[in-house]
Short mmCIF file of C-alpha atoms and ligand atoms in Angstrom, two decimals:
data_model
loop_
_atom_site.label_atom_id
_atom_site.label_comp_id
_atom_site.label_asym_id
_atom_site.label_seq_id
_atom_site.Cartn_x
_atom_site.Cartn_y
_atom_site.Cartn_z
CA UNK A 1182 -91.12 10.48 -113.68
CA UNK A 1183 -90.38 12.99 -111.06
CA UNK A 1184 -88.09 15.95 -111.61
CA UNK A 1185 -85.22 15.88 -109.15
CA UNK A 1186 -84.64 17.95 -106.00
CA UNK A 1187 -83.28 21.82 -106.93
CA UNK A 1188 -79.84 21.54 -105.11
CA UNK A 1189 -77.09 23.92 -104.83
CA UNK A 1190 -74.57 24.16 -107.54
CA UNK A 1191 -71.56 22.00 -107.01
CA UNK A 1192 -68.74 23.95 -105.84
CA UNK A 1193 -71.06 27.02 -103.99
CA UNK A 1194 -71.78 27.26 -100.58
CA UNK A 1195 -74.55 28.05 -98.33
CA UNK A 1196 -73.43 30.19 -95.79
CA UNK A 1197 -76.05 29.79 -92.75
CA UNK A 1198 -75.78 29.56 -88.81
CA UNK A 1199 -72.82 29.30 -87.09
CA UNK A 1200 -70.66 29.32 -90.82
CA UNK A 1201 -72.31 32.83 -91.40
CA UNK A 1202 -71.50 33.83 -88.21
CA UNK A 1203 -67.71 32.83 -88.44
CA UNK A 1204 -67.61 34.09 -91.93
CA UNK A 1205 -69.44 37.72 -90.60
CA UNK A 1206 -66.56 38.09 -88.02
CA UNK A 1207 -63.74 37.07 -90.61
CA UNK A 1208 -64.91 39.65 -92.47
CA UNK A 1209 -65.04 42.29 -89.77
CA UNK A 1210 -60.90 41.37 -88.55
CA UNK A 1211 -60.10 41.25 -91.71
CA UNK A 1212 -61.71 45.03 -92.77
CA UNK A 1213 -60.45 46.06 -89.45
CA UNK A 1214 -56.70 45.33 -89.90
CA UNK A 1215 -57.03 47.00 -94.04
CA UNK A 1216 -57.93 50.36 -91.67
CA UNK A 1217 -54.53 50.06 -89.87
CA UNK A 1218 -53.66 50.65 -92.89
CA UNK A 1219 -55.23 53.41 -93.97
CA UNK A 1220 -57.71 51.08 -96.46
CA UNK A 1221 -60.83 52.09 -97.69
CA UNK A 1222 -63.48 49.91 -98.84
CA UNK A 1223 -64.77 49.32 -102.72
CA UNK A 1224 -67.16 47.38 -103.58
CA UNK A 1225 -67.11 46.99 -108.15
CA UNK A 1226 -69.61 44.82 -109.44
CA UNK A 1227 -70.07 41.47 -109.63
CA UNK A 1228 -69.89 40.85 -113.19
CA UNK A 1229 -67.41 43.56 -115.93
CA UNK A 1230 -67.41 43.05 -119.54
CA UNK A 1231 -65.87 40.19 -121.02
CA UNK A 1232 -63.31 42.57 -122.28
CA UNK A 1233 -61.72 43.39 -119.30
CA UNK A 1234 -60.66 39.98 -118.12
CA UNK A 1235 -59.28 39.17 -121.29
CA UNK A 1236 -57.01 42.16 -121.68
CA UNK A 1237 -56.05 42.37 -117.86
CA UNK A 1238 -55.24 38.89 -116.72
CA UNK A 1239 -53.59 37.94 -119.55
CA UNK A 1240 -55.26 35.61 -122.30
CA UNK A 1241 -52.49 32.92 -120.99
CA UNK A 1242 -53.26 32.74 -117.82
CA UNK A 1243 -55.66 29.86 -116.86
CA UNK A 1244 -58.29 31.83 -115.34
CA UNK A 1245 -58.92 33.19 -118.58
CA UNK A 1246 -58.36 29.99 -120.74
CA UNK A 1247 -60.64 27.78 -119.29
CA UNK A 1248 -62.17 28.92 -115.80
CA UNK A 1249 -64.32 32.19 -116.40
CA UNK A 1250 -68.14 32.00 -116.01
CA UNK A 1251 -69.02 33.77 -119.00
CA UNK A 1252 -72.65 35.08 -118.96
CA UNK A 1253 -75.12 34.44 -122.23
CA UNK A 1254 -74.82 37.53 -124.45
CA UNK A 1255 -78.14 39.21 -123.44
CA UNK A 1256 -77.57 42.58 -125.83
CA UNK A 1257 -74.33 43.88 -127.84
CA UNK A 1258 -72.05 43.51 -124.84
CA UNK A 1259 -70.05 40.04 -123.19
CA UNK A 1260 -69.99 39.60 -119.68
CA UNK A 1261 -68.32 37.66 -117.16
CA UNK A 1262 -68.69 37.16 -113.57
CA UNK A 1263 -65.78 38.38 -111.69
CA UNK A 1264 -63.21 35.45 -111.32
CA UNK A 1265 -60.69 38.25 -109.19
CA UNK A 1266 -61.13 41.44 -108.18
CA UNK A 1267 -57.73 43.07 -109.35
CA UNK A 1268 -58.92 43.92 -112.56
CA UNK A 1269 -62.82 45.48 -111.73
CA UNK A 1270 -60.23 47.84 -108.97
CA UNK A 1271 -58.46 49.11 -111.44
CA UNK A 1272 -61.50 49.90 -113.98
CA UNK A 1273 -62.74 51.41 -111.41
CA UNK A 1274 -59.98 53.49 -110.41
CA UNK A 1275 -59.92 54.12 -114.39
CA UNK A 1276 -63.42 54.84 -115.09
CA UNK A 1277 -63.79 57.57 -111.84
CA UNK A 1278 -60.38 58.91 -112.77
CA UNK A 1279 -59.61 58.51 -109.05
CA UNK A 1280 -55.83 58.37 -110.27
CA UNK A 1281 -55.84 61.82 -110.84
CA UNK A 1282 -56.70 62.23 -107.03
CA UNK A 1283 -53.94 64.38 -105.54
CA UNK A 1284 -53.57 61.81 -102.41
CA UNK A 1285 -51.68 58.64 -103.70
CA UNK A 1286 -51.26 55.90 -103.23
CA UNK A 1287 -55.39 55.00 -103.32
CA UNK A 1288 -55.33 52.09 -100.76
CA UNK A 1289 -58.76 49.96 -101.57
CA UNK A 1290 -59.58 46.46 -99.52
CA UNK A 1291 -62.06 44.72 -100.61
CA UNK A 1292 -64.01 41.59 -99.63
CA UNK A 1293 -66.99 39.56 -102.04
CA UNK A 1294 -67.60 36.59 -104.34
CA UNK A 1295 -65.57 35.53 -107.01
CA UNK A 1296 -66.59 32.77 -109.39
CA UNK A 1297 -64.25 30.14 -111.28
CA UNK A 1298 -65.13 27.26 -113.54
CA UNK A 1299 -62.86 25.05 -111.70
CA UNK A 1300 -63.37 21.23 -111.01
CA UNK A 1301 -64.35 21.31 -107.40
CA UNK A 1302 -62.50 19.58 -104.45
CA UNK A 1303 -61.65 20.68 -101.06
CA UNK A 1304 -60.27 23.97 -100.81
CA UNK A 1305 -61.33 24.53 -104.75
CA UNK A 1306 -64.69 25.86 -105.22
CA UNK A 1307 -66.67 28.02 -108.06
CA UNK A 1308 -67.77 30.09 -106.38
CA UNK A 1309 -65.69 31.63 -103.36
CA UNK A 1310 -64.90 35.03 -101.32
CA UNK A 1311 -61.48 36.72 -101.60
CA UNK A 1312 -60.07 39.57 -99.47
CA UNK A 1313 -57.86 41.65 -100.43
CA UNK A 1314 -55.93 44.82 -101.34
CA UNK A 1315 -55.10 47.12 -103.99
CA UNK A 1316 -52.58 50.32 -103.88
CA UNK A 1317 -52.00 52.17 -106.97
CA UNK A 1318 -50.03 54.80 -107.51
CA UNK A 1319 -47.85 56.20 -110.44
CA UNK A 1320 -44.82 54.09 -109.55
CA UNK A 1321 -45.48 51.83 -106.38
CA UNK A 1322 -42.12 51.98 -104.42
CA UNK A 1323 -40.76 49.99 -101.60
CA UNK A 1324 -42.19 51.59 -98.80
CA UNK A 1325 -45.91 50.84 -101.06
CA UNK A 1326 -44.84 47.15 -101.69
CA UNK A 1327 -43.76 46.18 -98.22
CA UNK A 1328 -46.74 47.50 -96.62
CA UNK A 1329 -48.90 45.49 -98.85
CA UNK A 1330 -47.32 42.34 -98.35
CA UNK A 1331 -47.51 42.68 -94.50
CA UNK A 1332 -50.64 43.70 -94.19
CA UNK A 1333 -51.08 39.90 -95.93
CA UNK A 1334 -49.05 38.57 -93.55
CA UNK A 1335 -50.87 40.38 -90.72
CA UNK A 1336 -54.09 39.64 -91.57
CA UNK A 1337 -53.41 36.18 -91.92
CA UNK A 1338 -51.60 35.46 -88.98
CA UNK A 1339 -54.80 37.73 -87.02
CA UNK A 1340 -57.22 35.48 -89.07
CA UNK A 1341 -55.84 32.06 -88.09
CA UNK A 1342 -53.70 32.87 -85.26
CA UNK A 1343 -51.49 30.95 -86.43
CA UNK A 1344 -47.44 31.55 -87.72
CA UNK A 1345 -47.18 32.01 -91.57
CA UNK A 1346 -44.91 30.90 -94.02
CA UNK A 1347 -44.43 33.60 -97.38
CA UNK A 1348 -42.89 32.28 -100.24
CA UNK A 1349 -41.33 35.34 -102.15
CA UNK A 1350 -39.93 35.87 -105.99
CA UNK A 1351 -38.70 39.23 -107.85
CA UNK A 1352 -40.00 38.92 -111.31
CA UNK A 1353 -38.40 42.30 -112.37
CA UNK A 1354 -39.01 45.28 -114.66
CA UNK A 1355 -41.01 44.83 -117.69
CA UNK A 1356 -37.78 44.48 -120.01
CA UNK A 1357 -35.52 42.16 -117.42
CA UNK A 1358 -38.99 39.83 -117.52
CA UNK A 1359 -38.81 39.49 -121.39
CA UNK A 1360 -35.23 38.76 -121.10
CA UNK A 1361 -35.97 35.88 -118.97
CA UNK A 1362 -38.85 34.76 -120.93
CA UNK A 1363 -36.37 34.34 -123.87
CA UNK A 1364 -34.12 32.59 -122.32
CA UNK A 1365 -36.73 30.15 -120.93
CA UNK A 1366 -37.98 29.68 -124.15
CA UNK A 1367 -34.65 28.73 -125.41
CA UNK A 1368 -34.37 26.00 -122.20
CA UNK A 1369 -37.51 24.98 -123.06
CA UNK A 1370 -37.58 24.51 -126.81
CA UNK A 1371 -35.79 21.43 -126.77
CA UNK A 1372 -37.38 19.47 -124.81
CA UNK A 1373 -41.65 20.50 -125.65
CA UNK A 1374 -42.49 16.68 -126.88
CA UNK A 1375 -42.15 15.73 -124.01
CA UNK A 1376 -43.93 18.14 -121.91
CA UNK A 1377 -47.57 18.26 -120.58
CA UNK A 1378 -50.31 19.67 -123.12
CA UNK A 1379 -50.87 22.73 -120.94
CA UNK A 1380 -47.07 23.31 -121.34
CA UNK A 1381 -47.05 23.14 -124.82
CA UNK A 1382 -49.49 25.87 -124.50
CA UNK A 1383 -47.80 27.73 -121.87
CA UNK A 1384 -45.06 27.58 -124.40
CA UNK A 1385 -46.44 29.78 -126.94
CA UNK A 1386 -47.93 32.27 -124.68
CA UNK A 1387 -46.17 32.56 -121.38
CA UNK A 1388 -42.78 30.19 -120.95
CA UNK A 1389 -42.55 31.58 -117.30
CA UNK A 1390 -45.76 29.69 -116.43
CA UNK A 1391 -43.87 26.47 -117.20
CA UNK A 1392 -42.48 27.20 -113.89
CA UNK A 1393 -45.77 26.81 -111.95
CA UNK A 1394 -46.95 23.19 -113.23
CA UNK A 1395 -47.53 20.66 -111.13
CA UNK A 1396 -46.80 17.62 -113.35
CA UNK A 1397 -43.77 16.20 -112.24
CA UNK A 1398 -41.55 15.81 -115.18
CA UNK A 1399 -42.37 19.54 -116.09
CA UNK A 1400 -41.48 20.47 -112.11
CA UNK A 1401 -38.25 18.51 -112.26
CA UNK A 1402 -37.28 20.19 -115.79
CA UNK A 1403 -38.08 23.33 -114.25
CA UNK A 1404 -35.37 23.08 -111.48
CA UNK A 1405 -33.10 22.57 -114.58
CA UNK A 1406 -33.98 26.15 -116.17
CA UNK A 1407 -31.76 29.45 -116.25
CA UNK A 1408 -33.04 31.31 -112.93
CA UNK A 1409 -34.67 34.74 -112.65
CA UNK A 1410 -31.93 36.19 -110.36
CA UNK A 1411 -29.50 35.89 -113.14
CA UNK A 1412 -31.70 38.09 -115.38
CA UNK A 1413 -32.79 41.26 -113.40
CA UNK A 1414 -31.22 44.41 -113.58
CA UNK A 1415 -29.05 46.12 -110.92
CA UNK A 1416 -32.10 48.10 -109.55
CA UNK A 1417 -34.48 45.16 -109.13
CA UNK A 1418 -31.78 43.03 -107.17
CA UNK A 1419 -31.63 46.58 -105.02
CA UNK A 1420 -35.14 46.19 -104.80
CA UNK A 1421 -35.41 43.10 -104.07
CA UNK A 1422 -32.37 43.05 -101.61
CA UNK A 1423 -33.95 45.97 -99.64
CA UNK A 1424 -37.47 43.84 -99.38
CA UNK A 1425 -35.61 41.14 -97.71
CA UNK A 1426 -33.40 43.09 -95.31
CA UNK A 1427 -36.53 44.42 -94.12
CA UNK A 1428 -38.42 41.05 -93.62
CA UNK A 1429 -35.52 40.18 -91.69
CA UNK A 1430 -35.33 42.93 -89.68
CA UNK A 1431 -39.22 42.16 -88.60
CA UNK A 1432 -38.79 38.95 -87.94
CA UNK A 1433 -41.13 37.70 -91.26
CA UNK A 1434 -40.82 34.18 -92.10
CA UNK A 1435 -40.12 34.18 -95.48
CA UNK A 1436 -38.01 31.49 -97.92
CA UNK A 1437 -37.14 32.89 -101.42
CA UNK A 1438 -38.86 30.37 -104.49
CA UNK A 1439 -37.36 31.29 -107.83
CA UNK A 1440 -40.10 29.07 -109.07
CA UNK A 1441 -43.16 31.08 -108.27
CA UNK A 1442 -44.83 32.84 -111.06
CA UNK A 1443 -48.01 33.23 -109.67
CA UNK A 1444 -51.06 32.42 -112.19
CA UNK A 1445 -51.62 35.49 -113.79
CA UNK A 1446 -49.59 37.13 -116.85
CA UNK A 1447 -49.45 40.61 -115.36
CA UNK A 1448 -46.82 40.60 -112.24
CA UNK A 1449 -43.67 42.37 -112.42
CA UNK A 1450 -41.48 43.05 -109.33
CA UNK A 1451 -42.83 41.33 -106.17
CA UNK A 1452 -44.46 38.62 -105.80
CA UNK A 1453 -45.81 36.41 -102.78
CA UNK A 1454 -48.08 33.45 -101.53
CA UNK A 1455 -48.78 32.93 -97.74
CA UNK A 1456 -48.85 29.22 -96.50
CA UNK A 1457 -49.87 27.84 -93.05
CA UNK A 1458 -46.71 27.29 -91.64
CA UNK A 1459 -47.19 23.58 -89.83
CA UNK A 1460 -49.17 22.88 -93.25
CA UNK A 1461 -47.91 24.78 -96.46
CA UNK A 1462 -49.76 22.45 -98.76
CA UNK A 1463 -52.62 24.80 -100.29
CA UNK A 1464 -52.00 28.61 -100.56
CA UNK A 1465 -53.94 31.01 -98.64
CA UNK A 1466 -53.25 33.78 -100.64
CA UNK A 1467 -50.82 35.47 -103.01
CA UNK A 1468 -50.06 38.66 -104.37
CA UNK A 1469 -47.49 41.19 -106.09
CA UNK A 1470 -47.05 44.36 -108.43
CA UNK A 1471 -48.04 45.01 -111.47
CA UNK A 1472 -47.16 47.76 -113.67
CA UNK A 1473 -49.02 47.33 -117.00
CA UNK A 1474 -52.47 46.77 -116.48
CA UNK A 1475 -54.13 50.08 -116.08
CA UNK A 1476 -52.31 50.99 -119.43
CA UNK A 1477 -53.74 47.64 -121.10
CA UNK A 1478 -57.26 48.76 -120.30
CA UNK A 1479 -56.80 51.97 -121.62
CA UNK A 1480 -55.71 54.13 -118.72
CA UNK A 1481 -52.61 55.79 -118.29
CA UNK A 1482 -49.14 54.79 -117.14
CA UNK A 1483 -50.05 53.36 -113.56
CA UNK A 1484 -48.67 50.70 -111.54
CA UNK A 1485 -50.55 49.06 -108.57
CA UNK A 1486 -49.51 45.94 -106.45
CA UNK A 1487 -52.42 43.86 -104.07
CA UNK A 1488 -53.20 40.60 -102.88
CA UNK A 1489 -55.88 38.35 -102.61
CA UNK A 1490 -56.73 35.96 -99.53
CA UNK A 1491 -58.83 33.01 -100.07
CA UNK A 1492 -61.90 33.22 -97.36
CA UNK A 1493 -63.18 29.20 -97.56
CA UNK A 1494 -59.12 28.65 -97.65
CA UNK A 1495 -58.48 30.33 -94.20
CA UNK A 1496 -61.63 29.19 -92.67
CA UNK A 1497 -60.98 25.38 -93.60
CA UNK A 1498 -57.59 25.61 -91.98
CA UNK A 1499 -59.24 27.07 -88.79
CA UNK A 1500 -59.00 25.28 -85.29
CA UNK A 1501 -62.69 24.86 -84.02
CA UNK A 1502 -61.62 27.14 -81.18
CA UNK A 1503 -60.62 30.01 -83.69
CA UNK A 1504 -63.96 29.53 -85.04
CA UNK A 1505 -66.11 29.79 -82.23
CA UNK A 1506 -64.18 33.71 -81.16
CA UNK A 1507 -64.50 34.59 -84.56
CA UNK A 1508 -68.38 33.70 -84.52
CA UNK A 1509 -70.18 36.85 -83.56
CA UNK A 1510 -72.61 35.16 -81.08
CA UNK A 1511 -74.22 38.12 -81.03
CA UNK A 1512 -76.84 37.77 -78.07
CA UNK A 1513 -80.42 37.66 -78.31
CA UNK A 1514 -81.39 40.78 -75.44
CA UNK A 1515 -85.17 39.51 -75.05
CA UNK A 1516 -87.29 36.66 -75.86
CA UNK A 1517 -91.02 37.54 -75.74
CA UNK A 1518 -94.10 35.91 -75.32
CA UNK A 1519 -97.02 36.16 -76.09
CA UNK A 1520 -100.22 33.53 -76.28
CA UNK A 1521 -102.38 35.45 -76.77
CA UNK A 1522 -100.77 36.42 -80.07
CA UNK A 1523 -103.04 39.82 -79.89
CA UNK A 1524 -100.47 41.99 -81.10
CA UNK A 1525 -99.83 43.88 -77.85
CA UNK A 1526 -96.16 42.01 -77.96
CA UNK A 1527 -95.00 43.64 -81.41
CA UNK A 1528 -96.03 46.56 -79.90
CA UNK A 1529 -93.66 46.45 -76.96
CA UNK A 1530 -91.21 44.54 -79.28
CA UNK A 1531 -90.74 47.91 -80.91
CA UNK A 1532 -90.48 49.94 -77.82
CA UNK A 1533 -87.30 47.55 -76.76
CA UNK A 1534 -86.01 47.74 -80.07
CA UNK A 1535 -85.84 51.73 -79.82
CA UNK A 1536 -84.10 51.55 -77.08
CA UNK A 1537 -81.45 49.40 -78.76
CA UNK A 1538 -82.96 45.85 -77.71
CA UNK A 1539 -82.57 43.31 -79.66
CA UNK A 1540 -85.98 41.13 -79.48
CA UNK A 1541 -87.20 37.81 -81.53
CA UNK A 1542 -90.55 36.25 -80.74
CA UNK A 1543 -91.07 32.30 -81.17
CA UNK A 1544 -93.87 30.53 -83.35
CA UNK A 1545 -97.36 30.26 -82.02
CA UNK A 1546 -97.16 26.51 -81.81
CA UNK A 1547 -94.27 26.21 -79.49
CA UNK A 1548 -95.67 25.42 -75.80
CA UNK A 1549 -94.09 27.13 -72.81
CA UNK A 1550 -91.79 24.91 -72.31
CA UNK A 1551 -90.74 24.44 -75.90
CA UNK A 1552 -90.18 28.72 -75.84
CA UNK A 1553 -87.93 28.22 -72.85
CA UNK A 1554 -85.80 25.56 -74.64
CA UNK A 1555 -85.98 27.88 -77.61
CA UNK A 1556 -84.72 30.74 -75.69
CA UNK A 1557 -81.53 28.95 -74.17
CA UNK A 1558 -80.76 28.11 -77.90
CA UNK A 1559 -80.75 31.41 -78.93
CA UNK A 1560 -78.71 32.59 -76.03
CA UNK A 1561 -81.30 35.11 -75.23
CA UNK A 1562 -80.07 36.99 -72.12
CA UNK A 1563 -84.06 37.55 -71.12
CA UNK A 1564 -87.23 35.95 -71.75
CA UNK A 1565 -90.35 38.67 -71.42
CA UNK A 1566 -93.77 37.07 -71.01
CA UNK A 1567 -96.78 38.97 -71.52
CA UNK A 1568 -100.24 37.21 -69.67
CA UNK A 1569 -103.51 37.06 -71.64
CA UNK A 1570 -104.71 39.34 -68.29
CA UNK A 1571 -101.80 42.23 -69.31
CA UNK A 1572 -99.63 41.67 -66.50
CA UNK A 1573 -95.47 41.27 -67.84
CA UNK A 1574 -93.03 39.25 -66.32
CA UNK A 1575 -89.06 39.23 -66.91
CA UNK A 1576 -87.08 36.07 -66.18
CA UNK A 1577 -83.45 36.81 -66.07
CA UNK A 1578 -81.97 33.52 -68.06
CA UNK A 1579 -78.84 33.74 -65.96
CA UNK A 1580 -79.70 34.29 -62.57
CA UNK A 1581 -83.04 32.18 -63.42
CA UNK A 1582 -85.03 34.88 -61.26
CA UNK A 1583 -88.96 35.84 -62.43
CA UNK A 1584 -90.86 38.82 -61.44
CA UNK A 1585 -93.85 40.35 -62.32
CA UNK A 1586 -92.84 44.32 -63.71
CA UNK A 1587 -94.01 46.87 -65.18
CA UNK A 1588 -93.11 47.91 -68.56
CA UNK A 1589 -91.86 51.41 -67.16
CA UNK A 1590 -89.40 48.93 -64.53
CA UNK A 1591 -89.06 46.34 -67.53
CA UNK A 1592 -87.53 49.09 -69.62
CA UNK A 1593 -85.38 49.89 -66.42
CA UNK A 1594 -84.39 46.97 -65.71
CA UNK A 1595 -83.34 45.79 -69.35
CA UNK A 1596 -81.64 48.83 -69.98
CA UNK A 1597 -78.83 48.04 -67.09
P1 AMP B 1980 -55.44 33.83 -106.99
O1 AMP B 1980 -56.36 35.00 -107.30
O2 AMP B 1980 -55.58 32.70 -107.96
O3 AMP B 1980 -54.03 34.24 -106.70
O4 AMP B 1980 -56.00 33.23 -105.61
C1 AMP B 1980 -55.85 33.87 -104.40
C2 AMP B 1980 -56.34 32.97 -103.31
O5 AMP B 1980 -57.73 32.66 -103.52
C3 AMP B 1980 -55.68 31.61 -103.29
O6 AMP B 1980 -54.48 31.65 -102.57
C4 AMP B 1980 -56.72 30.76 -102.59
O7 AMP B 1980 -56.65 30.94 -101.19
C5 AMP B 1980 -58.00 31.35 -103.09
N1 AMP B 1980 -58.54 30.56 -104.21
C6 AMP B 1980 -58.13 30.55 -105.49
N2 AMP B 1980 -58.88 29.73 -106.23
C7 AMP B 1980 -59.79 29.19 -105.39
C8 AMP B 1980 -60.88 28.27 -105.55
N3 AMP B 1980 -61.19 27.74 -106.73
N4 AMP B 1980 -61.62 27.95 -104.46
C9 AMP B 1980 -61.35 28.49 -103.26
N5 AMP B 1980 -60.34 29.37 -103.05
C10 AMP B 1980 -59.58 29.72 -104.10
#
């Protein structure tokens, strides 16, 4: 019996072609617009100890429940690949003591592969990139928060050019959020027979994440349950109050959703997701503050708030057009021939290239013809020929016009 084809995993992607090109310019708007605000790149890596997931996103949360990949223990350590980046940001911060840095807030983008055990569909993958942001700071203020959750809005809107629609929730201090847990689990108590197994769960660990499910009797009975607003303390509803004025005095889109808990255990104060406006079906990304973490992976008292935008998200809810401008059709300067296949053509290959040419050289089956048909593909701007008798011609692919040169005029002339 044969063995079956090696395919890709199911829910991974090969990024090739025009894809990689539209995902290569993505990624260059989207580091771009972090700069405007004063964002510096990190890069953690790709897998942390097992450790740190557990303890940071919360062991309720679903990520950690059922969707980490978590390597084979190879020596006395676990590991697990990265399944968000929030947590390896703030080990990192920990570990280089970069919060004792004397300029704070430390603004860090970011932009790389996550991986989730998730059933895949469209829009749901294993293995996917995220963007994002994290500021930390000893206590993140307003000024912090708001310029974290526009830069998501920004860079959003810049990615898609599209409008946005952010969905926005206060979750409070530490102490107003237990409050509000109780009371949840006092709303909820009642009724857990006839909830959803994941609620029952949800239950024990985290009653706020009641409020996220999707099954509909659990939705509808969450409509029905005491409301955050009523539980957070006269500074958060200042807090909160002052976020909104300012949204409205930008002209942000925005619509308040008690409801929105966001998957992971460790938010307090803001939180957000951004939705295509015509389409707010799927999130593109979410974010908001947390104040605990750093201190639950053994760091000091440190508060930080980010977001995270989904890459295969905002691609798949791309027009064609925005695709094309984002692809960086960066142009092929020269195509060069060569039959003779002697070598002489790598040798003025690399002359071009130190001038800052970019040069690619066809197969040695292709024909003439087939090279010229090659060379519109690739957009080259020039083809270069060089004759078995050592003579060089340039063909300008726009004009169509070719000349015999010299490699002194050929370098001239390719240079303008
Ligand atoms: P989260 O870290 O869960 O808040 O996710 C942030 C963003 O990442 C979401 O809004 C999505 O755009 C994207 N995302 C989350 N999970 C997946 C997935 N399984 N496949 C593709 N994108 C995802």
């Amino acid at each position: 019996m044969s063995e079956s084809a090696i395919r890709r995993p199911r829910g991974t992607t090969d990024y090739f072609g025009f894809d990689e090109e539209v995902l290569l310019g993505l990624e260059r708007l989207l580091m771009e617009e972090s700069s405007l605000y004063g964002c510096k790149r990190v890069n953690p890596p790709v897998f942390e100890e097992s450790r740190l997931f557990h303890r940071s996103v919360g062991e309720s949360s679903d990520i950690v429940r059922k969707e980490t990949f978590d390597l084979l223990s190879k020596g006395d350590k676990d590991y697990t690949l990265r399944p968000e980046f929030t947590a390896g940001v703030n080990r990192l911060v920990l570990e280089n003591k970069l919060y004792a840095l004397p300029d704070l807030p430390v603004r860090f983008s970011y932009m790389g592969k996550v991986f989730r055990y998730e059933r895949p569909q469209s829009g749901r993958l294993r293995e996917f990139y995220q963007y994002g942001v994290e500021f930390l700071d000893a206590k993140i203020d307003l000024d912090t928060s708001l310029d974290a959750l526009l830069l998501s809005i920004e860079a959003t809107k810049k990615a898609l050019k599209k409008d946005v629609l952010v969905l926005i929730n206060f979750l409070g201090s530490f102490q107003s959020r237990e409050n509000y847990k109780k009371a949840l689990a006092d709303f909820f108590r009642p009724h857990l027979d006839e909830m959803c197994d994941d609620c029952k769960k949800r239950f024990e660990t985290n009653p706020l994440r009641i409020l996220d499910c999707k099954v509909e009797k659990d939705h509808e009975l969450g409509k029905m349950a005491p409301r955050i607003e009523d539980y957070l303390s006269a500074e958060d509803k200042k807090e909160y109050d002052a976020i909104v004025s300012v949204l409205e005095e930008l002209g942000v889109s925005y619509r308040k959703d008690d409801g929105l808990v966001r998957g992971l255990d460790y938010y307090t104060g803001l939180v957000w997701e951004i939705y295509d406006a015509e389409k707010p079906t799927s999130a593109l990304g979410g974010g908001g503050k947390y104040s605990s973490l750093m201190k639950d992976i053994g760091g000091p008292e440190f508060e930080g708030i980010g977001f995270s935008l989904g890459i295969e998200r905002l691609i798949l809810d791309m027009t064609p057009e925005r695709k094309k401008e984002l692809s960086l059709t960066s142009p092929l300067d020269v195509f060069l021939l060569d039959f003779e296949r002697s070598g002489k053509a790598i040798a003025l290959a690399q002359k071009l290239r130190k001038e800052g040419l970019s040069v690619s050289l066809p197969s040695q089956q292709k024909g003439m013809g087939g090279c010229f048909k090659m060379a519109d593909r690739l957009k080259a701007r020039n083809v270069v020929i060089v004759f078995e008798d050592g003579h060089i011609e340039l063909k300008d692919m726009e004009s169509r016009n070719q000349k015999a040169v010299t490699e002194e005029e050929l370098i001239t002339l390719l240079r303008r």
